[in-house]
Amino acid sequence: MKSSSKKSVSRPAKGAKKNEVGNAGEPQQQAGGTHPVMTTQQGLAISDNQNSLRATPRGPTLLEDFVLREKITHFDHERIPERIVHARGTGAHGYFELTQSLSKYTTANILTEKNVQTPVFCRFSTVAGGSGSVDTPRDVRGFAVKFYTNQGNWDLVGNNIPVFFIQDAMKFPDLIHAVKMEPDRGFPQAASAHDTFWDFISLMPESMHMVMWAMSDRAIPRSLRMIEGFGIHSFRLVNKEGQSTFVKFHWRPKIGLQSTVWDEAVKLAGADPDFHRRDFFEAIQNGHYPEWELGVQLFTQEEADAFPFDHLDSTKLIPEELVPLKIIGRMVLNRWPDNFFAETEQVAFCPANIVPGIDFSDDPLLQGRLFSYLDTQLIRLGGPNFTQIPVNAPKCPFHNMQRDGHMQTQVYKGRTAYEPQSLEADKPRASQKTGFHSAAVQAEGVKSRIRADSFADHYSQARMFFRSQSETEQAHLASALVFELSKVETEHVRLAVISQLRTVDESLAKRVGDGLGLKSLPAAVAPFVPVKDLDLSPALRIIDRMKDTLEGRTIGILVADGSNNESIDAMKNAVEKAGAQVKLVAQKRGVTLKDGTYVTADGQLAGTPSIVFDGVVSILPMAEAEKLVNEAAAVDWFRDAFGHLKVIAACKGTHKILEAAGITPDAGVVAPEDIKAFIKLAKTRQWAREPKLRNLA
Ligand code: HDE
């Protein structure tokens, strides 16, 4: 050791000096509270959590420092593998309450016992991006619910789109490899707009229906509270007599559906990468509990035989016009997790988790999922005892003879860990009476790797979906395809997608071809079976079905020193009464209003663009408005609000900023005094404005 270390004098040998004069490495902490003494994982009280053990005050650090080593080692192991799909997500606790009993169809208590609150944990996710990606890419959203029923956990692991890209689990790894970052370059992150995705899609005609959905406004939702959820596959309900009925599960958001416009989704990714989770968090913290109705479509084998498609094919939906939706209950999410990692990250969903009275169908995609989820949890959570993690453990009693393994937290007592056994009376045995029975369905045939002919129609429902959309939604869908395909570098891939689109709908292919600047369209692909013009399903739209409510929306009011507090209050009170929340935005967060009151704005202008609001208001004294004409953040505030088709309540002075933004006021621009009109317009987007602003495909 160097001589300098020998000269060390600062070791507080008796401790007194250090306590009196402090230590350079000691933080100033607030006094008070009843802080317990910090310890190591072994329970040893820690004397100093700021300084590692050193040979001299200036180092080197000693390997002997077991407190430092324990802390760093734990930190080094803090991450677990992220989910291979649905890595980015957010979740909350809540409850499910049944309002209509399905006792005629099932023995499952969760679907027969009315007005009982069953705890749930629900996780929403994007599919393609990593856990650190953004909340608003164009993507499918996962919608997974774990019901902690008194008969065991039931997981309904669904998406916000009722169909899927592929018919057979065999193709899932290929689909995901195609959409994720390209393996040689490691990008793009959380985006389907690249060659490998569209190459795969162009060669998979069965994906055409889902592609229509993924390019529709459903894939750019405004809020997680404004998405539908679908179990996708047909499941079975089984009653006391052992008779089974097919069922499809649907979640319906109480405040209705709403989407962003594409430019807004793109800008949101930069302005607030956590936009959806923040919105979800704030809603729960503010007591605006997100709520969904649970609906079911019930149908028999005979009815299924008459459908013009095979309900076991996950690329097909059952139009509500064919089998109406029956609302049977509601889910309310009312408690934010205490710890994101312990709960939201470690929650392990599995479609194989069902309860007596519910059973699977033969859907080959579902059958593959029944294997995949448990398998993925073993690598992700490190071993078979992940079911003991509190968020995963059932809330009803559970007993079996499974033992040992990594991270076993139970201390099982007794001598036997096998069955049958005759030594211990308190050990579990199976029960014919209350146990799970698979539906007694006959299955016979020839083993093969053949896809049924009834799965061969890949285009009719894709066509039905596109043609069922409103004009505005069709234009968005066509433009999304133009955007995505414009990012594809390989010409033959772009053309192959157009060939597919021609078979879906000639007019759509033409619009996309025009958008890409093609001089002529490639030949249409020949479908395996003739494409049918199915009855249209207006229930598949979003815009026409938006609810007449401001609930779940956020209005931004731009203020400055001298803003009229009475006008602010009048707008704020009316908007809040209509169910929305209000946030004040100002160039400086501290503002003195006209009556002298000093308020702290919720957001600073440059960091709170209008993108995060559903409608904007400005109440500014003339002089302040004039100053903002030269402030890019203010000009962009209005330009974006206008461009994203939002209502604007602009005071007189603000009209100068509108002018600077190149905005010609239309019917969606009102005065802040016109509160009634503002609220009416804030309930939706100003769709009539869109064609004047954008050349949609
Ligand atoms: Fe998943 N899926 N999936 N999936 N999925 C996973 O399981 C898989 C599919 C869905 O919030 C993984 O725990 C296969 C359809 C959601 O934690 C994995 C196939 C639907 C979530 C997996 C599908 C879904 C997942 C990755 C084709 C809608 C997130 C992490 C046969 C009905 C759940 C995990 C959460 C997660 C496999 C297709 C929904 C790898 C093999 C269809 C919402 O096991």
XYZ file of C-alpha atoms and ligand atoms in Angstrom:
741
model
C 0.000 0.000 0.000
C 1.160 3.528 -0.670
C 2.351 5.525 2.264
C -0.496 8.043 1.903
C -2.980 5.401 2.950
C -1.014 4.792 6.091
C -1.415 8.428 6.986
C -5.171 8.064 7.153
C -6.522 10.060 10.061
C -10.164 10.574 9.254
C -11.498 7.212 10.371
C -13.965 8.335 13.080
C -12.375 5.977 15.548
C -14.601 7.011 18.387
C -17.426 8.319 16.252
C -17.873 11.511 18.246
C -16.092 13.881 15.953
C -17.931 12.698 12.830
C -21.309 13.196 14.499
C -20.462 16.664 15.731
C -19.033 18.160 12.581
C -20.621 15.951 9.955
C -18.892 14.131 7.160
C -18.368 15.250 3.581
C -20.321 12.224 2.344
C -23.277 12.563 4.658
C -26.593 13.799 3.183
C -28.695 16.377 4.955
C -31.875 14.512 5.785
C -35.073 15.909 7.172
C -35.572 15.190 10.835
C -38.712 13.568 12.214
C -40.726 10.515 11.174
C -40.354 7.056 12.571
C -37.832 5.640 10.149
C -36.891 2.046 11.002
C -33.174 1.283 11.073
C -31.909 0.230 7.647
C -30.437 -3.253 7.576
C -28.756 -5.639 5.180
C -30.811 -8.513 3.732
C -29.519 -10.507 6.697
C -31.018 -8.048 9.182
C -27.757 -6.396 10.231
C -28.216 -2.708 11.098
C -26.335 -0.432 8.676
C -24.369 2.465 10.147
C -23.608 4.411 6.948
C -25.472 4.214 3.627
C -23.379 6.877 1.868
C -19.774 5.746 2.128
C -18.165 2.495 1.136
C -15.453 1.068 3.366
C -12.115 2.528 2.294
C -8.536 2.053 3.291
C -8.145 5.849 3.427
C -10.784 8.585 3.041
C -9.807 8.878 -0.627
C -9.758 5.144 -1.348
C -9.139 2.474 -2.337
C -12.375 0.673 -1.450
C -11.965 -2.585 0.408
C -13.311 -5.855 -0.954
C -14.205 -6.617 2.606
C -17.160 -4.200 2.393
C -19.953 -6.791 2.470
C -22.589 -4.053 2.848
C -21.545 -2.457 -0.434
C -21.196 -5.837 -2.155
C -24.629 -7.000 -1.069
C -26.232 -3.755 -2.264
C -24.506 -3.737 -5.653
C -25.067 -7.453 -6.240
C -28.770 -7.059 -5.623
C -28.876 -4.086 -7.958
C -27.046 -6.017 -10.689
C -29.844 -8.585 -10.625
C -32.796 -6.207 -10.481
C -34.023 -6.812 -14.010
C -35.785 -9.899 -15.279
C -36.182 -10.727 -18.968
C -38.865 -8.522 -20.450
C -41.813 -10.176 -22.139
C -40.950 -11.218 -25.706
C -44.248 -9.604 -26.736
C -46.385 -7.117 -24.796
C -43.257 -5.943 -22.941
C -44.466 -2.396 -22.394
C -47.481 -2.286 -20.166
C -49.239 -0.833 -17.198
C -51.816 -2.307 -14.873
C -54.132 -1.781 -11.944
C -56.215 -3.625 -9.407
C -59.997 -3.511 -9.275
C -63.040 -5.680 -9.153
C -65.516 -7.446 -11.395
C -69.201 -7.546 -10.599
C -71.717 -9.736 -12.398
C -75.058 -8.130 -13.233
C -76.668 -10.915 -15.326
C -76.326 -14.541 -14.323
C -75.319 -17.086 -16.967
C -76.363 -20.023 -14.742
C -78.259 -21.564 -17.655
C -74.965 -21.896 -19.507
C -72.221 -22.372 -16.929
C -71.329 -23.529 -13.453
C -68.573 -20.917 -13.061
C -69.391 -18.896 -9.926
C -67.839 -15.779 -11.469
C -70.514 -15.919 -14.195
C -73.447 -17.003 -12.028
C -73.173 -15.161 -8.687
C -74.608 -11.678 -9.169
C -73.495 -8.584 -7.270
C -70.394 -10.207 -5.770
C -67.212 -8.197 -6.167
C -64.392 -10.437 -7.365
C -60.899 -8.885 -7.232
C -59.084 -8.483 -10.551
C -55.713 -7.321 -11.821
C -55.708 -5.892 -15.328
C -52.672 -5.149 -17.502
C -52.694 -3.195 -20.770
C -49.776 -3.330 -23.164
C -48.447 -2.593 -26.607
C -47.194 -5.642 -28.487
C -44.115 -4.906 -30.567
C -42.016 -2.470 -28.534
C -39.604 -3.196 -25.700
C -40.465 -2.249 -22.157
C -38.718 1.109 -22.542
C -40.521 2.062 -25.750
C -43.326 4.620 -25.976
C -47.036 4.354 -25.248
C -48.492 5.595 -28.525
C -47.094 3.682 -31.499
C -49.460 2.242 -34.079
C -49.932 -1.159 -32.495
C -52.409 -3.635 -31.082
C -53.072 -3.186 -27.357
C -53.087 -6.151 -24.974
C -55.963 -6.287 -22.512
C -55.301 -9.012 -19.925
C -57.483 -9.576 -16.878
C -56.826 -11.938 -13.989
C -59.978 -12.691 -12.005
C -59.172 -14.012 -8.524
C -62.369 -16.102 -8.317
C -63.388 -18.308 -5.408
C -62.834 -21.319 -7.703
C -59.306 -20.358 -8.751
C -57.766 -17.770 -11.059
C -59.391 -17.157 -14.419
C -57.275 -15.196 -16.915
C -58.952 -13.566 -19.880
C -55.893 -12.601 -21.943
C -57.177 -10.539 -24.822
C -56.415 -7.671 -27.182
C -58.218 -4.490 -28.223
C -58.841 -6.007 -31.659
C -61.198 -9.000 -32.006
C -59.191 -10.932 -34.610
C -55.581 -12.002 -34.986
C -52.962 -11.993 -37.754
C -52.555 -15.752 -38.019
C -54.639 -18.905 -37.780
C -52.093 -21.306 -36.337
C -49.723 -20.967 -33.372
C -46.978 -22.364 -35.603
C -46.673 -18.928 -37.255
C -46.483 -16.799 -34.084
C -42.676 -16.704 -33.709
C -42.428 -15.719 -37.412
C -45.001 -12.967 -37.063
C -43.247 -11.519 -34.025
C -39.769 -11.809 -35.527
C -41.095 -9.943 -38.565
C -42.610 -7.043 -36.621
C -39.878 -6.601 -34.028
C -36.620 -4.727 -34.687
C -34.847 -6.134 -37.730
C -32.131 -8.460 -36.456
C -29.171 -7.068 -38.388
C -29.760 -3.422 -37.451
C -31.698 -3.471 -34.218
C -34.410 -1.057 -35.374
C -37.108 0.139 -35.790
C -38.378 -0.041 -32.267
C -42.129 -0.384 -31.691
C -43.083 0.102 -35.330
C -44.617 -2.072 -37.997
C -43.588 0.370 -40.732
C -40.605 -1.573 -42.038
C -39.683 -4.183 -44.617
C -39.702 -7.398 -42.612
C -43.198 -6.871 -41.228
C -44.750 -6.059 -44.586
C -42.764 -8.778 -46.334
C -44.251 -11.357 -43.972
C -47.729 -9.851 -44.229
C -47.633 -9.788 -48.016
C -46.973 -13.528 -47.975
C -49.654 -14.319 -45.372
C -53.085 -13.655 -46.892
C -54.744 -14.779 -43.643
C -53.394 -11.626 -41.991
C -55.398 -9.271 -44.244
C -58.346 -8.887 -41.891
C -56.180 -8.016 -38.887
C -54.092 -5.698 -41.074
C -57.259 -3.677 -41.732
C -57.753 -3.319 -37.969
C -54.090 -2.573 -37.277
C -54.137 0.227 -39.884
C -57.403 1.582 -38.523
C -57.785 4.165 -35.760
C -58.152 1.319 -33.234
C -54.369 0.982 -33.219
C -53.789 4.594 -32.069
C -56.105 4.936 -29.056
C -56.488 8.200 -27.168
C -56.494 6.464 -23.796
C -56.352 2.959 -22.404
C -59.680 3.824 -20.822
C -61.124 4.203 -24.319
C -60.317 0.820 -25.815
C -62.428 -2.275 -26.203
C -61.120 -5.687 -25.203
C -61.717 -9.048 -26.872
C -60.930 -12.596 -25.821
C -60.733 -13.275 -29.603
C -61.092 -17.066 -29.555
C -64.334 -18.908 -28.993
C -64.397 -20.472 -25.550
C -67.023 -22.826 -24.132
C -69.343 -22.374 -21.203
C -70.355 -25.683 -19.613
C -73.453 -26.073 -17.445
C -74.498 -28.517 -14.684
C -75.772 -30.982 -17.244
C -72.443 -30.908 -19.033
C -73.927 -29.120 -22.070
C -71.662 -26.579 -23.653
C -72.326 -23.294 -25.448
C -69.717 -21.319 -27.349
C -68.845 -17.870 -26.039
C -66.824 -14.868 -27.157
C -65.879 -12.291 -24.490
C -65.924 -8.529 -25.081
C -64.976 -5.567 -22.884
C -66.768 -2.275 -23.597
C -65.301 0.974 -22.145
C -67.854 2.941 -20.164
C -66.709 6.284 -21.550
C -66.689 4.998 -25.118
C -64.008 4.637 -27.737
C -61.762 7.372 -29.001
C -58.589 7.508 -31.012
C -55.905 10.049 -31.728
C -55.046 11.251 -35.204
C -51.759 9.846 -36.547
C -49.755 13.070 -36.410
C -50.866 13.469 -32.814
C -49.806 9.916 -31.883
C -46.383 10.560 -33.411
C -45.934 13.841 -31.546
C -47.229 12.341 -28.302
C -44.424 9.801 -28.474
C -42.002 12.685 -28.053
C -44.044 15.002 -25.860
C -44.962 12.319 -23.343
C -43.693 8.782 -23.970
C -45.764 7.689 -20.964
C -48.955 9.351 -22.146
C -51.231 6.339 -21.690
C -49.907 5.171 -18.384
C -49.917 8.713 -16.995
C -53.528 9.178 -18.121
C -54.473 5.837 -16.556
C -52.604 6.630 -13.323
C -54.086 10.112 -12.994
C -57.611 8.837 -13.619
C -57.303 6.334 -10.791
C -55.612 8.809 -8.451
C -58.389 11.343 -9.152
C -61.143 8.820 -8.464
C -62.282 8.631 -12.108
C -62.068 4.865 -12.046
C -61.750 3.293 -15.479
C -64.678 0.998 -16.105
C -65.712 -1.570 -18.714
C -68.796 -3.650 -19.292
C -68.269 -7.342 -19.930
C -70.332 -8.642 -22.824
C -70.704 -12.123 -24.252
C -71.759 -13.520 -27.593
C -73.320 -16.939 -26.995
C -73.989 -19.435 -29.761
C -74.528 -23.149 -30.253
C -72.748 -25.593 -32.499
C -75.779 -25.573 -34.832
C -75.697 -21.781 -35.085
C -71.948 -21.874 -35.672
C -72.436 -24.371 -38.490
C -74.586 -21.803 -40.287
C -72.054 -18.911 -40.060
C -70.468 -17.936 -43.364
C -67.019 -18.449 -41.725
C -65.445 -20.803 -39.195
C -65.601 -19.422 -35.664
C -62.538 -21.524 -34.724
C -60.480 -19.376 -37.093
C -59.048 -16.466 -35.063
C -58.834 -14.255 -38.129
C -62.656 -14.049 -38.085
C -65.060 -12.150 -35.861
C -68.727 -12.733 -35.298
C -70.566 -9.525 -36.238
C -72.825 -8.275 -33.492
C -75.516 -8.019 -36.113
C -75.300 -11.839 -36.364
C -74.924 -12.719 -32.669
C -75.875 -9.792 -30.431
C -73.789 -8.846 -27.439
C -75.268 -9.570 -24.040
C -73.890 -7.366 -21.255
C -73.398 -9.406 -18.099
C -71.194 -7.419 -15.754
C -68.701 -4.632 -15.205
C -65.084 -4.196 -14.227
C -63.856 -1.192 -12.271
C -60.137 -0.500 -11.840
C -59.770 1.469 -8.649
C -56.384 0.779 -7.111
C -52.969 1.586 -8.474
C -50.356 -1.084 -7.652
C -48.081 -0.284 -4.727
C -45.072 -1.416 -6.709
C -44.745 -1.564 -10.472
C -42.173 -4.348 -10.551
C -43.714 -6.621 -7.934
C -47.143 -6.443 -9.495
C -47.306 -5.154 -13.080
C -43.982 -6.612 -14.193
C -44.300 -9.917 -12.380
C -47.938 -10.606 -13.162
C -48.128 -13.789 -15.197
C -51.204 -14.286 -17.354
C -52.076 -17.549 -19.021
C -55.104 -18.369 -21.177
C -54.951 -21.898 -19.726
C -56.039 -20.489 -16.341
C -59.761 -21.242 -16.381
C -62.316 -22.327 -13.809
C -64.959 -25.100 -13.760
C -67.748 -24.132 -16.138
C -65.435 -22.499 -18.709
C -63.506 -24.492 -21.295
C -61.455 -24.067 -24.441
C -62.493 -24.430 -28.039
C -60.394 -26.258 -30.633
C -59.110 -23.002 -32.197
C -55.536 -23.948 -33.208
C -54.233 -20.531 -32.226
C -55.701 -20.852 -28.747
C -54.373 -24.390 -28.431
C -50.827 -23.094 -29.023
C -51.311 -20.313 -26.505
C -52.292 -22.846 -23.873
C -48.700 -24.088 -24.036
C -46.810 -20.834 -24.552
C -47.695 -18.714 -21.543
C -46.614 -21.078 -18.781
C -43.448 -21.791 -20.706
C -42.631 -18.099 -21.074
C -43.240 -17.462 -17.358
C -40.675 -20.096 -16.446
C -37.896 -18.206 -18.193
C -39.210 -14.758 -17.337
C -39.870 -15.332 -13.647
C -37.135 -17.889 -13.101
C -38.871 -21.101 -12.071
C -42.099 -22.891 -11.266
C -42.876 -21.026 -8.036
C -43.889 -17.761 -9.734
C -47.456 -18.702 -8.828
C -46.573 -17.826 -5.222
C -45.791 -14.171 -6.064
C -48.676 -12.259 -4.446
C -50.069 -10.829 -7.720
C -50.174 -14.332 -9.207
C -51.365 -16.362 -6.217
C -55.052 -17.300 -6.098
C -57.065 -15.653 -3.348
C -58.988 -18.887 -2.693
C -57.377 -21.775 -0.790
C -55.024 -23.919 -2.885
C -53.302 -27.202 -2.049
C -51.392 -29.762 -4.037
C -48.312 -31.974 -3.834
C -46.059 -29.803 -5.961
C -42.896 -29.073 -3.983
C -39.447 -27.453 -3.967
C -37.962 -25.570 -6.918
C -36.297 -22.166 -7.167
C -37.542 -19.572 -4.684
C -39.932 -21.857 -2.859
C -41.485 -19.557 -0.265
C -43.828 -22.064 1.379
C -42.657 -24.204 4.276
C -44.710 -27.341 3.715
C -45.215 -29.453 6.791
C -45.664 -33.182 7.106
C -44.278 -36.386 5.742
C -46.082 -36.959 2.491
C -45.689 -35.158 -0.818
C -47.385 -37.737 -3.009
C -50.883 -38.983 -3.700
C -52.496 -41.432 -3.069
C -51.222 -41.624 0.491
C -52.711 -42.964 3.711
C -50.433 -41.382 6.320
C -51.845 -37.869 6.673
C -55.497 -36.916 6.807
C -54.970 -33.212 6.078
C -53.390 -33.653 2.647
C -55.338 -32.786 -0.536
C -57.226 -35.171 -2.815
C -58.963 -34.537 -6.139
C -62.729 -33.986 -6.113
C -65.067 -35.257 -8.831
C -67.736 -32.970 -7.426
C -66.053 -29.562 -7.361
C -63.118 -30.304 -9.630
C -62.609 -29.076 -13.200
C -64.003 -31.339 -15.914
C -63.185 -30.802 -19.556
C -66.268 -30.568 -21.764
C -66.997 -34.047 -23.050
C -66.488 -33.178 -26.689
C -66.055 -35.893 -29.248
C -62.848 -35.677 -31.262
C -61.888 -38.066 -34.001
C -60.123 -37.754 -37.298
C -56.905 -38.387 -39.109
C -53.746 -36.864 -37.665
C -52.374 -34.375 -40.169
C -50.846 -30.953 -40.704
C -53.682 -29.836 -42.923
C -55.637 -26.619 -42.546
C -59.389 -26.995 -42.829
C -61.074 -25.696 -45.982
C -63.333 -23.655 -43.715
C -60.254 -21.514 -42.862
C -59.584 -20.643 -46.515
C -61.488 -17.366 -46.930
C -58.961 -14.667 -45.998
C -60.548 -11.670 -47.664
C -64.308 -11.454 -47.104
C -64.128 -10.173 -43.532
C -61.214 -7.857 -44.356
C -63.451 -6.347 -47.042
C -66.391 -6.198 -44.658
C -64.304 -4.352 -42.056
C -62.988 -1.774 -44.517
C -66.380 -1.148 -46.104
C -68.102 -0.908 -42.710
C -65.942 2.072 -41.678
C -67.119 5.679 -41.952
C -65.646 7.769 -44.748
C -63.225 9.480 -42.365
C -62.059 6.179 -40.919
C -61.573 4.698 -44.382
C -59.394 7.669 -45.296
C -57.340 7.186 -42.121
C -56.915 3.492 -42.882
C -55.810 4.102 -46.461
C -53.414 6.843 -45.308
C -51.951 4.574 -42.638
C -51.189 2.014 -45.328
C -49.536 4.693 -47.449
C -47.447 5.821 -44.470
C -46.362 2.294 -43.577
C -45.620 1.161 -47.118
C -43.739 4.379 -47.847
C -41.277 3.298 -45.167
C -40.755 -0.057 -46.879
C -37.531 0.075 -48.892
C -38.071 -3.018 -51.047
C -40.260 -2.369 -54.044
C -41.504 -5.922 -54.553
C -42.774 -5.962 -50.965
C -44.763 -2.771 -51.471
C -46.246 -4.186 -54.648
C -47.047 -7.528 -53.053
C -49.075 -5.748 -50.371
C -50.976 -3.790 -53.032
C -51.759 -7.097 -54.780
C -53.290 -8.332 -51.540
C -55.229 -5.084 -51.062
C -56.731 -5.369 -54.535
C -58.387 -8.598 -53.487
C -59.651 -6.986 -50.274
C -61.114 -3.903 -51.954
C -60.198 -2.431 -55.304
C -60.874 1.166 -54.247
C -58.612 0.810 -51.211
C -55.789 -0.603 -53.335
C -56.195 2.273 -55.753
C -56.057 4.890 -53.006
C -52.940 3.340 -51.521
C -51.374 2.964 -54.960
C -52.051 6.640 -55.661
C -50.596 7.573 -52.288
C -47.413 5.709 -53.176
C -47.284 7.378 -56.577
C -47.657 4.125 -58.526
C -48.392 4.512 -62.229
C -50.222 1.204 -62.377
C -51.314 -1.427 -59.896
C -49.842 -4.913 -59.804
C -52.204 -7.840 -60.477
C -54.565 -8.807 -57.692
C -53.804 -12.059 -55.890
C -56.127 -14.903 -56.705
C -58.040 -15.866 -53.564
C -58.301 -19.549 -52.607
C -62.087 -19.225 -52.503
C -64.353 -16.534 -53.967
C -64.502 -13.384 -51.837
C -67.966 -12.681 -50.439
C -69.643 -9.323 -50.039
C -70.806 -9.878 -46.486
C -73.391 -7.669 -44.799
C -71.685 -4.569 -43.421
C -71.253 -4.149 -39.666
C -71.561 -0.507 -38.537
C -70.804 -1.726 -34.988
C -67.161 -1.913 -36.095
C -66.796 1.854 -36.401
C -65.426 4.169 -33.757
C -66.381 7.673 -34.844
C -70.105 7.119 -35.114
C -70.152 5.322 -31.804
C -68.341 7.930 -29.694
C -70.262 8.535 -26.483
C -71.815 11.889 -25.815
C -69.603 12.652 -22.832
C -66.576 14.681 -21.803
C -65.661 12.047 -19.221
C -62.071 10.957 -19.456
C -61.057 14.038 -21.435
C -58.586 16.762 -20.438
C -58.905 20.419 -21.382
C -55.896 22.752 -21.313
C -56.355 26.436 -20.519
C -53.534 28.771 -21.489
C -53.155 31.632 -18.998
C -50.663 34.364 -18.200
C -50.125 37.161 -15.683
C -53.316 39.210 -15.613
C -55.628 36.502 -17.032
C -59.223 36.965 -16.015
C -59.831 34.627 -13.093
C -63.613 34.782 -13.473
C -63.432 33.560 -17.071
C -61.019 30.822 -16.060
C -63.303 29.685 -13.225
C -66.431 29.720 -15.399
C -64.789 27.526 -18.045
C -63.115 25.268 -15.493
C -66.307 24.662 -13.516
C -68.395 23.910 -16.592
C -65.815 21.560 -18.078
C -65.375 19.719 -14.800
C -69.129 19.453 -14.413
C -69.223 17.816 -17.835
C -66.793 15.184 -16.518
C -63.433 16.318 -17.904
C -60.390 17.519 -16.018
C -58.774 20.881 -16.525
C -55.098 21.780 -16.547
C -53.733 25.305 -16.534
C -50.747 25.985 -18.766
C -48.587 29.095 -18.662
C -45.230 30.233 -19.931
C -44.019 30.430 -16.353
C -45.578 28.089 -13.862
C -46.209 30.846 -11.317
C -48.889 33.286 -12.528
C -50.629 36.256 -10.893
C -54.198 36.506 -12.178
C -56.225 39.690 -12.723
C -57.612 39.722 -9.174
C -54.133 39.360 -7.705
C -54.340 35.679 -6.822
C -51.153 33.791 -7.410
C -51.622 30.344 -8.971
C -49.244 27.584 -9.910
C -50.061 26.313 -13.381
C -50.153 22.547 -13.942
C -47.799 22.736 -16.864
C -45.191 25.016 -18.397
C -45.988 25.918 -21.993
C -42.877 24.484 -23.655
C -43.255 21.182 -21.812
C -47.029 20.890 -22.087
C -47.969 21.001 -25.762
C -51.630 20.971 -26.748
C -51.071 17.393 -27.953
C -51.798 16.131 -24.449
C -55.252 17.782 -24.373
C -58.606 17.044 -25.986
C -59.520 20.695 -26.417
C -57.796 23.978 -25.627
C -58.833 27.343 -24.256
C -56.854 30.546 -23.998
C -57.689 33.361 -21.638
C -54.977 35.966 -22.009
C -54.720 39.719 -21.568
C -54.088 41.365 -24.927
C -50.516 42.397 -24.091
C -49.559 38.871 -23.014
C -51.164 37.365 -26.119
C -49.151 39.774 -28.271
C -45.947 38.632 -26.605
C -46.819 35.014 -27.355
C -47.056 35.695 -31.088
C -43.263 35.443 -31.058
C -43.161 32.300 -28.933
C -42.914 29.136 -31.030
C -44.316 26.965 -28.235
C -47.485 29.106 -28.189
C -47.863 29.168 -31.956
C -47.341 25.404 -32.091
C -49.852 24.981 -29.251
C -52.629 26.284 -31.448
C -51.310 24.967 -34.743
C -51.241 21.433 -33.356
C -54.604 21.738 -31.598
C -56.119 22.870 -34.891
C -54.260 20.248 -36.894
C -55.363 17.519 -34.534
C -58.959 18.604 -35.075
C -59.512 19.853 -31.537
C -61.887 22.557 -30.481
C -60.241 25.868 -29.601
C -61.773 28.553 -27.383
C -59.675 31.575 -28.263
C -59.868 34.966 -26.586
C -59.493 38.100 -28.712
C -55.744 38.393 -28.241
C -55.263 34.758 -29.158
C -56.531 35.419 -32.652
C -53.184 37.101 -33.308
C -51.434 33.856 -32.368
C -53.854 31.896 -34.573
C -52.918 34.182 -37.423
C -49.235 33.569 -36.781
C -50.025 29.834 -36.879
C -51.726 30.230 -40.261
C -55.090 29.185 -38.869
C -58.293 30.346 -40.500
C -60.864 29.951 -37.725
C -63.694 27.532 -38.529
C -66.762 26.303 -36.652
C -64.455 24.510 -34.218
C -62.960 27.804 -33.026
C -65.169 29.624 -30.508
C -64.850 32.359 -27.894
C -64.067 31.401 -24.273
C -67.413 32.949 -23.265
C -69.204 30.440 -25.460
C -68.793 27.669 -22.924
C -71.777 25.604 -24.060
C -70.576 25.418 -27.642
C -67.063 24.617 -26.478
C -68.239 21.646 -24.414
C -70.380 20.312 -27.227
C -67.495 20.499 -29.681
C -64.938 19.089 -27.220
C -66.873 15.817 -27.129
C -65.557 14.880 -30.519
C -62.958 15.894 -33.061
C -63.738 18.424 -35.792
C -63.794 15.861 -38.573
C -65.074 18.322 -41.167
C -61.800 20.241 -40.766
C -59.580 17.337 -41.688
C -59.859 17.282 -45.497
C -58.948 20.986 -45.536
C -55.726 20.313 -43.661
C -54.479 17.030 -44.971
C -54.408 15.199 -48.262
C -55.600 11.860 -46.984
C -55.375 8.843 -49.240
Fe -49.976 -13.721 -26.460
N -48.245 -14.066 -25.488
N -49.542 -15.164 -27.788
N -51.631 -13.254 -27.560
N -50.410 -12.232 -25.205
C -47.783 -13.396 -24.409
O -46.905 -14.419 -22.491
C -48.599 -16.103 -27.611
C -52.070 -13.909 -28.685
C -51.556 -11.492 -25.169
O -50.045 -8.331 -19.858
C -46.569 -14.040 -23.798
O -46.635 -13.723 -20.375
C -48.677 -17.094 -28.664
C -53.425 -13.574 -28.982
C -51.468 -10.497 -24.131
O -48.610 -9.890 -19.316
C -46.338 -15.266 -24.676
C -49.702 -16.692 -29.478
C -53.791 -12.691 -27.998
C -50.223 -10.690 -23.534
C -47.476 -15.161 -25.667
C -50.245 -15.485 -28.911
C -52.661 -12.507 -27.130
C -49.595 -11.788 -24.223
C -45.395 -13.121 -23.609
C -50.206 -17.347 -30.758
C -55.136 -11.981 -27.833
C -49.622 -9.885 -22.418
C -45.385 -12.766 -22.123
C -50.555 -18.719 -30.600
C -56.235 -12.884 -27.578
C -50.088 -10.350 -21.064
C -46.359 -13.642 -21.531
C -49.538 -9.455 -19.985
C -48.348 -12.314 -23.875
C -47.674 -16.100 -26.600
C -51.289 -14.770 -29.534
C -52.713 -11.612 -26.000
C -44.982 -15.355 -25.353
C -47.774 -18.287 -28.815
C -54.275 -14.113 -30.119
C -52.507 -9.451 -23.770
O -46.443 -16.449 -23.947
